[in-house]
Steps between C-alpha positions, in 0.01 A plus 500: 500500500754748368777308679416185300488689170839660566652161594358345183644778281843477661549125522209313347395169652824456694435819697168364622634157592527427874846536653426265789523120470170321460373342818524123493227287648555442868390136493719286276375183329591273792323726750191523280497119465493477881223762515301311236532176697368677809213654302409156366463375859201732526400781736392256775859376536601857586233572760218640287204298619164582346567672168722284278607764248844647439465876503783745427509593868543139606770435240679819612490381863629156395794654310581718801487196733703267274762736359487817712429710189233769490306523174220740415170353381563611138852352530360162607246514217779566249718224650219244478398599147860481376519144632182371337241568773174689459178557691274198462135484598459203730276210404241414762465146626251380760650383829261200493650367175655156543758454223566139605129408463496658154799288393338181638180579307697554180678165540209283618173671405309552178788717378719187495262303272262356758132433431299805403186629668295395194626140540385504861166673431599761756402858556767762452477789741709812506504695823692819533524749780693820485559793725606839378615797700354836417850641481721292270865466602728734315873523471771281368799309620847521351592177325703382204327592175245239396492327841165586648506453878222307671346677799279311742181689581305436818131546562364701786320827550746739337320795348177308437462194283230369271450120483331330205425128451352319204433144383420348161408130459424287194459131425802390300311224312195719437379634165696750302 
């Protein structure tokens, strides 16, 4: 501590300033653009099968493979944050979801102005089934800020699951 005080008394701020040049980032803008394009392809495109999250370790390995540059995990974190990336919690989407069927229903079904259940004198039934694991998934995936990645979750006996089903029905043209 005394060394710093003496340097401050003798030369002020200039005495404490670093004499070495500042280290420039090792990946320039063009190299980071290539890295970002590879990250956008997803972990599966780079041989990571089951878990579709970008972790710092995976990004570090990708940089080493693409550019031959070794980064530390904090260095990769700093690089990603400087370029607009942050840890995002993945949104869960059922593997059984059929996006095409949803779009067809929106275009041709009641949502598109077809006849309502009350016009048909029909019953409306809501059936829902859900399964929850006893251990919720934790962790995030690196992604551009505000772009929440979608992670497909599969059923199965992983750590115990609880299944719940329920149904509610009512007559659309009924009283009330």
